[in-house]
Amino acid sequence: DTEVTQTPKHLVMGMTNKKSLKCEQHMGHRAMYWYKQKAKKPPELMFVYSYEKLSINESVPSRFSPECPNSSLLNLHLHALQPEDSALYLCASSQGRTGANTGELFFGEGSRLTVL
Amino acid sequence: AQSVSQHNHHVILSEAASLELGCNYSYGGTVNLFWYVQYPGQHLQLLLKYFSGDPLVKGIKGFEAEFIKSKFSFNLRKPSVQWSDTAEYFCAVTRTYKYIFGTGTRLKVLA
């Protein structure tokens, strides 16, 4: 079983809807990540939070808005998405030690998003 | 720009055959290296990792990988594959928080 929990597992939304994806970990990790994975493609980094501060935004469109309320939780708020945003959204965490070695990523099972 | 290349996109092997999957990276300086596996319908799981020290690292399920710094490579090997190794394999490289994944290799093992 994964120690990174994502909800919902599946989400269908229209282009005018506002929804959120949620991620939770209780491993004491201080770095949390959002990745996007299209079918038969590798995960693409979207955002990284380190010690609850946004440290990396890979030029993601503003219709995706991340939030890190505390060290265990990570949200991804979705608004006015496009059909091409349909994908598997993966949350991950790592120990987040300072310096070059931040440890390996622990992934959740993902939230499969369909935008109609 | 940083990149990770996996040369084999699809590999089909019979059980008991040996496996080697290539991974090359373009990433200056000290890096950390990983192989992840994604079994059908499951989440990404760590197979093995290299941070420093012995360049030959052993992971779970009989997998190993060798870091060759001069070749910027981190190839994955297994002496004898099993049907249950059918999955997608991703090489990943990171410095600090920016993990970059290779394009993946789909391995199918025939029983």
CSV table of C-alpha atoms in Angstrom, one decimal:
chain,number,residue,atom,x,y,z
A,1,ASP,CA,0.0,0.0,0.0
A,2,THR,CA,1.2,3.5,-0.8
A,3,GLU,CA,1.8,5.9,2.1
A,4,VAL,CA,0.8,8.8,-0.1
A,5,THR,CA,-3.0,9.1,-0.3
A,6,GLN,CA,-4.7,10.9,-3.1
A,7,THR,CA,-8.3,11.8,-3.5
A,8,PRO,CA,-10.4,11.5,-5.5
A,9,LYS,CA,-9.2,8.5,-7.6
A,10,HIS,CA,-11.3,9.6,-10.5
A,11,LEU,CA,-12.7,13.1,-11.4
A,12,VAL,CA,-14.7,14.2,-14.4
A,13,MET,CA,-15.3,17.9,-14.7
A,14,GLY,CA,-16.5,20.4,-17.3
A,15,MET,CA,-14.4,23.3,-18.5
A,16,THR,CA,-16.2,25.8,-16.3
A,17,ASN,CA,-16.0,23.8,-13.1
A,18,LYS,CA,-13.8,24.4,-10.1
A,19,LYS,CA,-12.5,21.3,-8.4
A,20,SER,CA,-9.6,20.2,-6.2
A,21,LEU,CA,-7.3,17.3,-5.9
A,22,LYS,CA,-6.0,16.3,-2.5
A,23,CYS,CA,-2.9,14.6,-1.3
A,24,GLU,CA,-1.8,13.5,2.2
A,25,GLN,CA,1.3,11.9,3.6
A,26,HIS,CA,2.2,11.0,7.2
A,27,MET,CA,5.8,10.0,6.7
A,28,GLY,CA,7.2,13.3,8.0
A,29,HIS,CA,8.4,14.3,4.6
A,30,ARG,CA,9.0,18.0,4.0
A,31,ALA,CA,8.9,18.1,0.2
A,32,MET,CA,5.8,17.4,-1.8
A,33,TYR,CA,5.3,17.3,-5.5
A,34,TRP,CA,2.6,17.4,-8.2
A,35,TYR,CA,3.3,15.5,-11.4
A,36,LYS,CA,1.2,15.1,-14.6
A,37,GLN,CA,1.3,11.9,-16.5
A,38,LYS,CA,-0.3,11.3,-19.9
A,39,ALA,CA,-0.8,7.8,-21.2
A,40,LYS,CA,2.4,6.1,-22.2
A,41,LYS,CA,4.5,9.1,-21.2
A,42,PRO,CA,6.7,9.8,-18.2
A,43,PRO,CA,5.6,11.9,-15.3
A,44,GLU,CA,6.1,15.6,-15.9
A,45,LEU,CA,6.9,17.8,-12.9
A,46,MET,CA,4.4,20.6,-12.2
A,47,PHE,CA,5.1,22.0,-8.7
A,48,VAL,CA,7.3,21.3,-5.8
A,49,TYR,CA,6.7,22.5,-2.2
A,50,SER,CA,9.7,22.4,0.2
A,51,TYR,CA,9.0,23.0,3.8
A,52,GLU,CA,5.5,24.3,2.8
A,53,LYS,CA,6.9,26.9,0.5
A,54,LEU,CA,6.5,26.7,-3.3
A,55,SER,CA,10.0,26.2,-4.6
A,56,ILE,CA,9.4,25.0,-8.2
A,57,ASN,CA,6.7,25.9,-10.7
A,58,GLU,CA,7.5,24.4,-14.0
A,59,SER,CA,5.7,27.2,-16.0
A,60,VAL,CA,2.3,25.6,-15.3
A,61,PRO,CA,-0.7,27.5,-16.5
A,62,SER,CA,-2.6,29.5,-13.8
A,63,ARG,CA,-5.7,27.3,-14.2
A,64,PHE,CA,-3.7,25.0,-11.9
A,65,SER,CA,-3.2,26.4,-8.5
A,66,PRO,CA,-1.3,24.5,-5.8
A,67,GLU,CA,-1.7,24.9,-2.1
A,68,CYS,CA,0.2,23.4,0.8
A,69,PRO,CA,-1.8,24.0,4.0
A,70,ASN,CA,0.7,22.1,6.2
A,71,SER,CA,3.5,19.7,5.9
A,72,SER,CA,1.2,16.7,5.4
A,73,LEU,CA,-1.2,18.1,2.9
A,74,LEU,CA,-1.0,19.2,-0.7
A,75,ASN,CA,-3.9,20.4,-2.8
A,76,LEU,CA,-4.2,21.2,-6.5
A,77,HIS,CA,-7.0,23.5,-7.3
A,78,LEU,CA,-8.4,23.3,-10.8
A,79,HIS,CA,-10.4,25.9,-12.7
A,80,ALA,CA,-11.3,26.5,-16.3
A,81,LEU,CA,-9.4,23.4,-17.5
A,82,GLN,CA,-9.1,22.3,-21.1
A,83,PRO,CA,-9.8,18.8,-22.5
A,84,GLU,CA,-6.0,18.5,-23.1
A,85,ASP,CA,-5.5,18.7,-19.3
A,86,SER,CA,-7.1,15.3,-19.0
A,87,ALA,CA,-4.4,13.1,-17.4
A,88,LEU,CA,-3.3,11.2,-14.3
A,89,TYR,CA,-2.2,13.6,-11.7
A,90,LEU,CA,0.4,12.2,-9.3
A,91,CYS,CA,1.3,13.4,-5.9
A,92,ALA,CA,4.7,12.5,-4.4
A,93,SER,CA,6.7,13.3,-1.4
A,94,SER,CA,10.3,13.0,-0.3
A,95,GLN,CA,12.3,13.6,2.8
A,96,GLY,CA,13.3,17.0,1.6
A,97,ARG,CA,16.6,17.3,3.4
A,98,THR,CA,18.5,20.4,2.4
A,99,GLY,CA,21.3,19.9,0.0
A,100,ALA,CA,21.6,17.8,-3.0
A,101,ASN,CA,20.1,14.6,-1.6
A,102,THR,CA,16.5,15.0,-0.9
A,103,GLY,CA,15.7,11.2,-1.0
A,104,GLU,CA,13.6,9.2,-3.3
A,105,LEU,CA,10.1,10.0,-4.3
A,106,PHE,CA,7.1,8.2,-2.8
A,107,PHE,CA,4.2,8.3,-5.1
A,108,GLY,CA,0.5,8.1,-4.6
A,109,GLU,CA,-1.8,6.1,-6.9
A,110,GLY,CA,-2.9,9.3,-8.7
A,111,SER,CA,-6.1,11.1,-9.5
A,112,ARG,CA,-7.4,10.4,-13.0
A,113,LEU,CA,-8.9,13.6,-14.4
A,114,THR,CA,-11.1,13.8,-17.4
A,115,VAL,CA,-12.1,17.3,-18.7
A,116,LEU,CA,-15.1,17.4,-20.9
B,1,ALA,CA,18.9,21.5,-20.8
B,2,GLN,CA,18.7,18.6,-18.4
B,3,SER,CA,17.4,15.4,-20.0
B,4,VAL,CA,17.2,11.7,-19.4
B,5,SER,CA,17.2,9.2,-22.3
B,6,GLN,CA,16.0,5.6,-22.3
B,7,HIS,CA,17.0,3.9,-25.5
B,8,ASN,CA,14.7,0.9,-25.4
B,9,HIS,CA,11.0,1.9,-25.6
B,10,HIS,CA,9.6,-1.6,-25.8
B,11,VAL,CA,11.4,-4.8,-24.8
B,12,ILE,CA,9.9,-8.3,-25.1
B,13,LEU,CA,11.7,-11.2,-23.4
B,14,SER,CA,11.0,-14.8,-22.5
B,15,GLU,CA,11.2,-15.8,-18.9
B,16,ALA,CA,14.7,-16.5,-17.6
B,17,ALA,CA,16.2,-14.2,-20.2
B,18,SER,CA,18.6,-11.5,-19.0
B,19,LEU,CA,17.6,-7.9,-19.0
B,20,GLU,CA,19.5,-4.7,-19.5
B,21,LEU,CA,17.8,-1.3,-19.9
B,22,GLY,CA,19.8,1.7,-20.8
B,23,CYS,CA,19.6,5.1,-19.2
B,24,ASN,CA,21.7,8.1,-20.1
B,25,TYR,CA,21.4,11.6,-18.6
B,26,SER,CA,22.5,15.1,-19.4
B,27,TYR,CA,22.8,16.8,-16.1
B,28,GLY,CA,25.8,18.6,-14.9
B,29,GLY,CA,27.4,18.1,-11.5
B,30,THR,CA,26.5,15.7,-8.7
B,31,VAL,CA,23.3,13.8,-9.3
B,32,ASN,CA,21.1,11.2,-7.6
B,33,LEU,CA,19.9,8.4,-9.8
B,34,PHE,CA,16.8,6.2,-9.6
B,35,TRP,CA,14.9,3.4,-11.3
B,36,TYR,CA,11.2,3.3,-10.8
B,37,VAL,CA,8.8,0.6,-11.9
B,38,GLN,CA,5.1,0.9,-12.7
B,39,TYR,CA,3.2,-2.4,-12.8
B,40,PRO,CA,0.0,-2.4,-14.7
B,41,GLY,CA,-2.7,-0.5,-12.8
B,42,GLN,CA,-0.3,0.4,-9.9
B,43,HIS,CA,1.6,3.4,-8.7
B,44,LEU,CA,5.2,4.2,-9.3
B,45,GLN,CA,7.5,2.3,-7.0
B,46,LEU,CA,11.2,2.6,-6.3
B,47,LEU,CA,13.4,-0.2,-7.6
B,48,LEU,CA,16.7,1.1,-6.6
B,49,LYS,CA,18.7,4.3,-6.1
B,50,TYR,CA,22.2,5.7,-6.2
B,51,PHE,CA,23.4,8.6,-4.2
B,52,SER,CA,27.1,8.0,-3.7
B,53,GLY,CA,29.6,5.2,-3.0
B,54,ASP,CA,29.7,1.8,-4.7
B,55,PRO,CA,28.5,2.5,-8.3
B,56,LEU,CA,26.9,-1.0,-8.5
B,57,VAL,CA,23.7,-0.8,-6.5
B,58,LYS,CA,21.3,-3.6,-5.8
B,59,GLY,CA,17.5,-3.1,-5.5
B,60,ILE,CA,14.4,-5.1,-4.9
B,61,LYS,CA,13.4,-8.2,-6.8
B,62,GLY,CA,16.9,-9.0,-8.0
B,63,PHE,CA,17.4,-5.8,-10.0
B,64,GLU,CA,20.7,-4.0,-10.0
B,65,ALA,CA,22.1,-1.0,-11.7
B,66,GLU,CA,25.6,0.4,-12.5
B,67,PHE,CA,26.4,4.1,-12.4
B,68,ILE,CA,29.2,4.9,-14.9
B,69,LYS,CA,30.0,8.6,-14.4
B,70,SER,CA,32.2,8.9,-17.5
B,71,LYS,CA,29.4,7.7,-19.7
B,72,PHE,CA,26.6,9.5,-17.8
B,73,SER,CA,24.8,6.2,-17.6
B,74,PHE,CA,22.8,4.3,-15.1
B,75,ASN,CA,21.8,1.0,-16.7
B,76,LEU,CA,19.4,-1.4,-15.1
B,77,ARG,CA,20.0,-5.2,-15.2
B,78,LYS,CA,18.4,-8.4,-14.1
B,79,PRO,CA,20.0,-11.8,-14.8
B,80,SER,CA,16.8,-13.7,-15.2
B,81,VAL,CA,13.4,-12.1,-15.7
B,82,GLN,CA,10.1,-13.4,-14.6
B,83,TRP,CA,6.6,-13.0,-16.0
B,84,SER,CA,5.8,-10.8,-13.0
B,85,ASP,CA,8.5,-8.3,-14.2
B,86,THR,CA,6.1,-7.1,-16.9
B,87,ALA,CA,5.8,-3.4,-16.3
B,88,GLU,CA,7.0,0.0,-17.3
B,89,TYR,CA,10.4,1.1,-16.1
B,90,PHE,CA,11.5,4.7,-15.6
B,91,CYS,CA,14.9,6.1,-15.0
B,92,ALA,CA,15.0,9.3,-13.1
B,93,VAL,CA,17.7,11.8,-12.2
B,94,THR,CA,17.7,14.6,-9.7
B,95,ARG,CA,19.7,17.4,-8.1
B,96,THR,CA,17.8,19.0,-5.2
B,97,TYR,CA,14.1,18.8,-5.9
B,98,LYS,CA,14.0,18.7,-9.6
B,99,TYR,CA,13.4,15.0,-10.5
B,100,ILE,CA,13.5,14.4,-14.3
B,101,PHE,CA,12.1,11.1,-15.7
B,102,GLY,CA,13.2,9.3,-18.8
B,103,THR,CA,10.6,8.3,-21.4
B,104,GLY,CA,10.2,4.9,-20.0
B,105,THR,CA,10.7,1.3,-21.2
B,106,ARG,CA,7.7,-1.1,-21.5
B,107,LEU,CA,8.9,-4.6,-20.7
B,108,LYS,CA,6.8,-7.6,-21.6
B,109,VAL,CA,7.9,-11.0,-20.3
B,110,LEU,CA,6.5,-14.0,-22.0
B,111,ALA,CA,5.7,-17.0,-19.9
